[in-house]
Coordinates of C-alpha atoms in Angstrom, one line a residue:
M1 CA 0.0 0.0 0.0
A2 CA 1.6 3.3 -1.1
K3 CA 1.9 6.0 1.5
K4 CA -0.2 9.1 0.9
R5 CA 2.2 12.0 1.2
R6 CA 1.5 15.7 1.8
K7 CA 4.5 17.0 0.0
F8 CA 6.5 20.2 0.5
T9 CA 7.8 22.3 -2.5
Q10 CA 10.9 23.1 -0.5
C11 CA 12.8 21.1 2.2
P12 CA 12.1 22.7 5.6
N13 CA 15.5 21.3 6.8
C14 CA 17.9 22.5 4.1
N15 CA 15.8 24.6 1.7
Y16 CA 16.3 22.2 -1.2
S17 CA 13.7 22.8 -3.9
Y18 CA 11.8 19.6 -4.4
E19 CA 10.7 18.0 -7.7
E20 CA 7.4 16.2 -7.8
V21 CA 9.0 12.7 -7.6
N22 CA 11.1 13.5 -4.5
N23 CA 9.7 11.5 -1.5
Y24 CA 13.0 12.3 0.4
C25 CA 15.3 15.2 0.2
P26 CA 18.2 14.4 -2.1
N27 CA 20.4 16.8 -0.2
C28 CA 19.8 15.9 3.5
G29 CA 17.6 12.8 3.3
Q30 CA 14.7 14.2 5.3
E31 CA 11.3 12.7 4.4
N32 CA 9.1 14.9 2.2
H33 CA 5.9 14.6 4.2
D34 CA 4.1 17.3 6.1
L35 CA 3.1 16.3 9.6
N36 CA 1.7 19.7 10.6
V37 CA -1.9 18.6 10.2
P38 CA -4.9 18.0 12.6
V39 CA -4.5 15.1 15.0
K40 CA -7.3 13.2 13.4
H41 CA -5.3 12.9 10.2
L42 CA -2.2 11.6 12.0
A43 CA -4.5 9.1 13.9
W44 CA -5.9 7.9 10.7
E45 CA -2.5 7.5 9.1
F46 CA -1.3 5.5 12.2
L47 CA -4.4 3.3 12.1
E48 CA -4.0 2.7 8.4
G49 CA -0.4 1.7 8.7
T50 CA -1.1 -0.6 11.7
I51 CA -3.9 -2.4 9.9
H52 CA -1.6 -2.8 6.8
Y53 CA 1.2 -4.2 9.0
D54 CA -1.2 -6.5 10.9
T55 CA -2.4 -7.8 7.5
K56 CA 1.2 -8.7 6.6
V57 CA 1.7 -10.4 9.9
W58 CA -1.4 -12.5 9.7
R59 CA -0.8 -13.4 6.1
T60 CA 2.8 -14.4 7.0
L61 CA 1.8 -16.5 9.9
K62 CA -1.0 -18.2 8.0
Y63 CA 1.4 -19.3 5.2
L64 CA 4.1 -20.2 7.7
L65 CA 1.9 -22.5 9.8
L66 CA -0.4 -23.9 7.2
R67 CA 1.6 -23.9 3.9
P68 CA 5.0 -25.5 4.6
G69 CA 7.7 -24.0 2.4
L70 CA 5.5 -21.4 0.7
L71 CA 7.1 -18.3 2.4
T72 CA 10.6 -19.6 1.4
E73 CA 9.4 -20.2 -2.2
K74 CA 7.9 -16.7 -2.4
F75 CA 11.1 -15.1 -1.0
N76 CA 13.2 -17.0 -3.5
L77 CA 10.9 -15.7 -6.3
G78 CA 11.3 -12.2 -5.1
Q79 CA 7.7 -11.8 -3.8
R80 CA 8.7 -10.2 -0.4
A81 CA 6.8 -6.9 0.1
S82 CA 3.6 -8.5 1.3
Y83 CA 5.2 -10.5 4.1
V84 CA 7.2 -9.9 7.3
P85 CA 10.9 -10.2 6.5
P86 CA 12.2 -13.7 7.6
F87 CA 14.9 -12.6 10.0
R88 CA 12.7 -10.0 11.7
L89 CA 10.0 -12.7 12.1
Y90 CA 12.5 -15.1 13.6
V91 CA 13.9 -12.6 16.1
F92 CA 10.4 -11.7 17.4
V93 CA 9.2 -15.3 17.6
S94 CA 12.5 -16.4 19.3
I95 CA 12.1 -13.7 21.9
V96 CA 8.6 -15.0 22.7
F97 CA 9.8 -18.6 22.6
F98 CA 12.6 -18.1 25.2
F99 CA 10.4 -15.9 27.4
V100 CA 7.9 -18.7 27.5
L101 CA 10.6 -21.3 28.3
A102 CA 11.9 -19.0 31.1
L103 CA 8.4 -18.9 32.6
R104 CA 8.1 -22.6 32.3
A105 CA 11.5 -23.2 33.9
G106 CA 10.5 -20.8 36.8
Q107 CA 7.4 -22.9 37.4
D108 CA 9.4 -26.1 37.4
N109 CA 11.9 -24.6 39.9
D110 CA 9.0 -23.9 42.3
N111 CA 8.0 -27.5 42.2
V112 CA 9.5 -29.3 45.2
Q113 CA 9.2 -32.7 43.7
V114 CA 11.0 -31.6 40.6
K115 CA 13.8 -30.2 42.7
I116 CA 14.3 -33.4 44.6
A117 CA 14.3 -35.5 41.3
E118 CA 16.9 -33.1 39.7
E119 CA 19.1 -33.2 42.8
K120 CA 19.0 -37.0 42.8
A121 CA 19.7 -37.2 39.1
A122 CA 22.6 -34.7 39.4
A123 CA 24.1 -36.7 42.3
A124 CA 23.9 -40.0 40.4
L125 CA 25.4 -38.4 37.3
T126 CA 28.2 -36.9 39.4
D127 CA 29.0 -40.3 41.0
S128 CA 29.0 -42.0 37.6
L129 CA 31.3 -39.4 36.1
L130 CA 33.7 -39.7 39.0
N131 CA 33.8 -43.5 38.8
A132 CA 34.4 -43.2 35.1
N133 CA 37.2 -40.8 35.7
K134 CA 38.9 -43.2 38.1
A135 CA 38.6 -46.1 35.7
F136 CA 39.9 -44.1 32.7
V137 CA 43.6 -44.6 32.0
L138 CA 45.3 -43.7 28.7
P139 CA 47.5 -46.4 27.2
A140 CA 51.2 -46.1 27.7
D141 CA 51.9 -45.7 24.0
S142 CA 49.2 -43.1 23.5
A143 CA 51.7 -40.5 22.2
A144 CA 52.8 -43.0 19.6
V145 CA 49.3 -43.1 18.1
G146 CA 48.8 -39.4 18.1
L147 CA 46.6 -39.1 21.2
P148 CA 47.1 -36.2 23.6
A149 CA 49.2 -37.4 26.6
L150 CA 48.5 -35.0 29.4
P151 CA 50.0 -35.8 32.8
L152 CA 47.7 -37.7 35.0
E153 CA 47.9 -35.1 37.7
E154 CA 46.9 -32.3 35.2
R155 CA 44.0 -34.3 33.9
S156 CA 42.8 -34.9 37.4
E157 CA 42.9 -31.2 38.3
M158 CA 41.0 -30.2 35.1
W159 CA 38.4 -32.9 35.8
E160 CA 38.0 -31.8 39.5
E161 CA 37.6 -28.2 38.4
F162 CA 34.9 -29.2 35.9
M163 CA 33.1 -31.4 38.5
T164 CA 33.2 -28.6 41.0
K165 CA 31.6 -26.2 38.5
F166 CA 29.1 -29.0 37.5
R167 CA 28.0 -29.4 41.2
K168 CA 27.6 -25.7 41.5
F169 CA 25.6 -25.6 38.3
T170 CA 23.2 -28.2 39.5
Q171 CA 22.7 -26.7 42.9
D172 CA 21.8 -23.1 41.8
E173 CA 18.8 -24.0 39.6
A174 CA 17.5 -20.5 38.9
D175 CA 20.9 -19.1 37.9
S176 CA 21.9 -22.2 35.9
T177 CA 18.5 -22.2 34.0
Q178 CA 19.0 -18.6 33.1
K179 CA 22.5 -19.2 31.8
L180 CA 21.4 -22.3 29.9
L181 CA 18.5 -20.5 28.2
K182 CA 20.7 -17.6 27.3
N183 CA 23.4 -19.8 25.8
T184 CA 20.8 -22.0 24.1
S185 CA 19.3 -19.0 22.3
F186 CA 22.7 -18.2 21.0
M187 CA 23.2 -21.8 20.0
M188 CA 20.0 -21.9 18.0
F189 CA 21.1 -18.7 16.3
L190 CA 24.3 -20.5 15.2
L191 CA 22.3 -23.6 14.2
M192 CA 20.2 -21.7 11.6
P193 CA 23.1 -21.0 9.2
F194 CA 24.6 -24.4 9.9
F195 CA 21.3 -26.1 8.8
G196 CA 21.3 -23.9 5.8
L197 CA 24.8 -25.2 5.0
I198 CA 23.5 -28.8 5.4
L199 CA 20.8 -28.1 2.8
H200 CA 23.3 -26.4 0.6
L201 CA 25.5 -29.6 0.6
F202 CA 22.7 -32.0 0.1
Y203 CA 21.0 -30.0 -2.7
Y204 CA 24.2 -28.7 -4.3
K205 CA 23.1 -30.2 -7.7
Q206 CA 20.3 -27.6 -7.9
R207 CA 22.9 -24.8 -8.0
R208 CA 20.9 -22.6 -5.6
N209 CA 22.5 -19.7 -3.8
Y210 CA 23.2 -20.3 -0.1
V211 CA 20.8 -17.5 0.9
E212 CA 17.9 -19.6 -0.4
H213 CA 18.8 -22.5 1.9
L214 CA 19.3 -20.0 4.8
M215 CA 15.8 -18.6 4.3
F216 CA 14.4 -22.2 4.4
S217 CA 16.3 -22.7 7.7
I218 CA 15.0 -19.5 9.2
H219 CA 11.4 -20.2 8.3
F220 CA 11.6 -23.8 9.6
H221 CA 13.1 -22.8 12.9
T222 CA 10.5 -20.0 13.3
F223 CA 7.8 -22.6 12.7
F224 CA 9.4 -24.9 15.2
F225 CA 9.5 -22.2 17.9
I226 CA 5.8 -21.4 17.3
L227 CA 5.0 -25.1 17.5
V228 CA 6.7 -25.5 20.9
I229 CA 5.0 -22.4 22.2
L230 CA 1.6 -23.8 21.2
A231 CA 2.6 -27.2 22.6
L232 CA 3.5 -25.7 26.0
G233 CA 0.1 -24.0 26.1
V234 CA -1.6 -27.4 25.4
E235 CA 0.5 -29.0 28.1
F236 CA -0.5 -26.3 30.6
V237 CA -4.2 -26.9 29.9
F238 CA -4.1 -30.7 29.6
E239 CA -1.6 -32.0 32.1
G240 CA -0.1 -35.3 31.3
F241 CA -0.7 -34.9 27.5
D242 CA 2.3 -36.3 25.6
V243 CA 3.2 -33.1 23.6
D244 CA 6.8 -34.1 23.0
T245 CA 5.9 -36.9 20.6
W246 CA 3.4 -34.7 18.8
V247 CA 5.9 -31.9 18.4
F248 CA 8.5 -34.2 17.0
W249 CA 6.3 -35.8 14.3
I250 CA 4.6 -32.5 13.3
A251 CA 8.0 -31.0 12.8
V252 CA 9.2 -34.0 10.7
V253 CA 6.0 -33.9 8.5
Y254 CA 6.3 -30.1 8.2
L255 CA 10.0 -30.4 7.1
F256 CA 9.1 -33.1 4.6
L257 CA 6.4 -31.0 3.0
A258 CA 8.5 -27.9 3.0
L259 CA 11.4 -29.7 1.3
H260 CA 9.0 -31.1 -1.3
R261 CA 7.6 -27.6 -2.1
V262 CA 10.8 -25.7 -2.2
Y263 CA 13.2 -28.1 -3.9
K264 CA 10.6 -29.4 -6.4
Q265 CA 11.3 -33.1 -6.0
S266 CA 9.0 -36.1 -5.9
Y267 CA 7.6 -37.3 -2.6
L268 CA 9.8 -40.4 -2.8
R269 CA 12.9 -38.4 -3.6
T270 CA 12.1 -35.9 -0.9
F271 CA 11.7 -38.8 1.7
V272 CA 15.0 -40.2 0.6
M273 CA 16.7 -36.8 1.1
L274 CA 14.8 -36.2 4.4
L275 CA 16.5 -39.2 6.2
P276 CA 20.2 -38.1 5.8
V277 CA 19.3 -34.4 6.2
G278 CA 17.4 -35.1 9.4
I279 CA 20.1 -37.4 10.8
V280 CA 22.9 -34.9 10.2
Y281 CA 20.8 -32.1 11.6
L282 CA 20.0 -34.1 14.8
I283 CA 23.6 -35.0 15.3
A284 CA 24.6 -31.3 14.9
L285 CA 21.8 -30.2 17.3
T286 CA 23.0 -32.8 19.9
L287 CA 26.6 -31.8 19.7
L288 CA 25.8 -28.1 19.8
F289 CA 23.6 -28.6 22.8
L290 CA 26.2 -30.6 24.7
G291 CA 28.7 -27.8 23.9
T292 CA 26.2 -25.2 25.2
L293 CA 25.7 -27.2 28.4
A294 CA 29.5 -27.5 28.9
V295 CA 29.9 -23.7 28.4
S296 CA 27.1 -23.0 30.8
V297 CA 28.7 -25.2 33.4
M298 CA 32.1 -23.5 33.0
M299 CA 30.4 -20.1 33.4
S300 CA 28.9 -21.1 36.7

């Protein structure tokens, strides 16, 4: 929708003489739009702009949720003005997503039974790791095969330092949850371009630009965040409902349909591609999450 402008003939800021086509001053960059009008005109302009933006939001969300891959396809075709930009949409949804997770984590921390279970699990894991450390001995010829051969005393000190931080991490639940969520948000931000790279490698024969794969990744992760938000709402209303299984399979089906639409392959070929793409993605997700957990522990 084109903006209706009340144009000046001369720039009030630098006195540049406008031509009819000038929406901005070529000299200083100020917008050529007169705001010195009755309040009702400004209110109408604001309402008109808000309704137009809301229309873009609802259209974008409708296609994102109900038409897997369509937003990515339209972006790749250059049809972008009618939809919320992918990265802006992702940032907004991710903020809501991690806010909801933080609220959920706070509720869990208030649950005494959950606290007891977590403390028991942490203690059991600590004992298991300590026993594993005692049983672990590098072979005498480890240097010969290229393995790092740190002195046993140095390894023990590093391990004890990590275990001390790990015990501190598991004891202070509120602080550890906050750090983990903060680092996880950064991890997911890194995962998006990595997933785009995975798609770029598996679909390299299509000779697409990396940006097209990145847009697919942004849209998919945005959908996943919205899906989890909705699932947490369902779980809050219907306690005991197994939302995890539903989230997993809905995400898998969505990814399958999105790949089929964007990369224009048959359903059978798409399914064949889905398996290795999904496996590599899950491996990368697991490794990044373990790395995020380790960083969160060392920051405690």
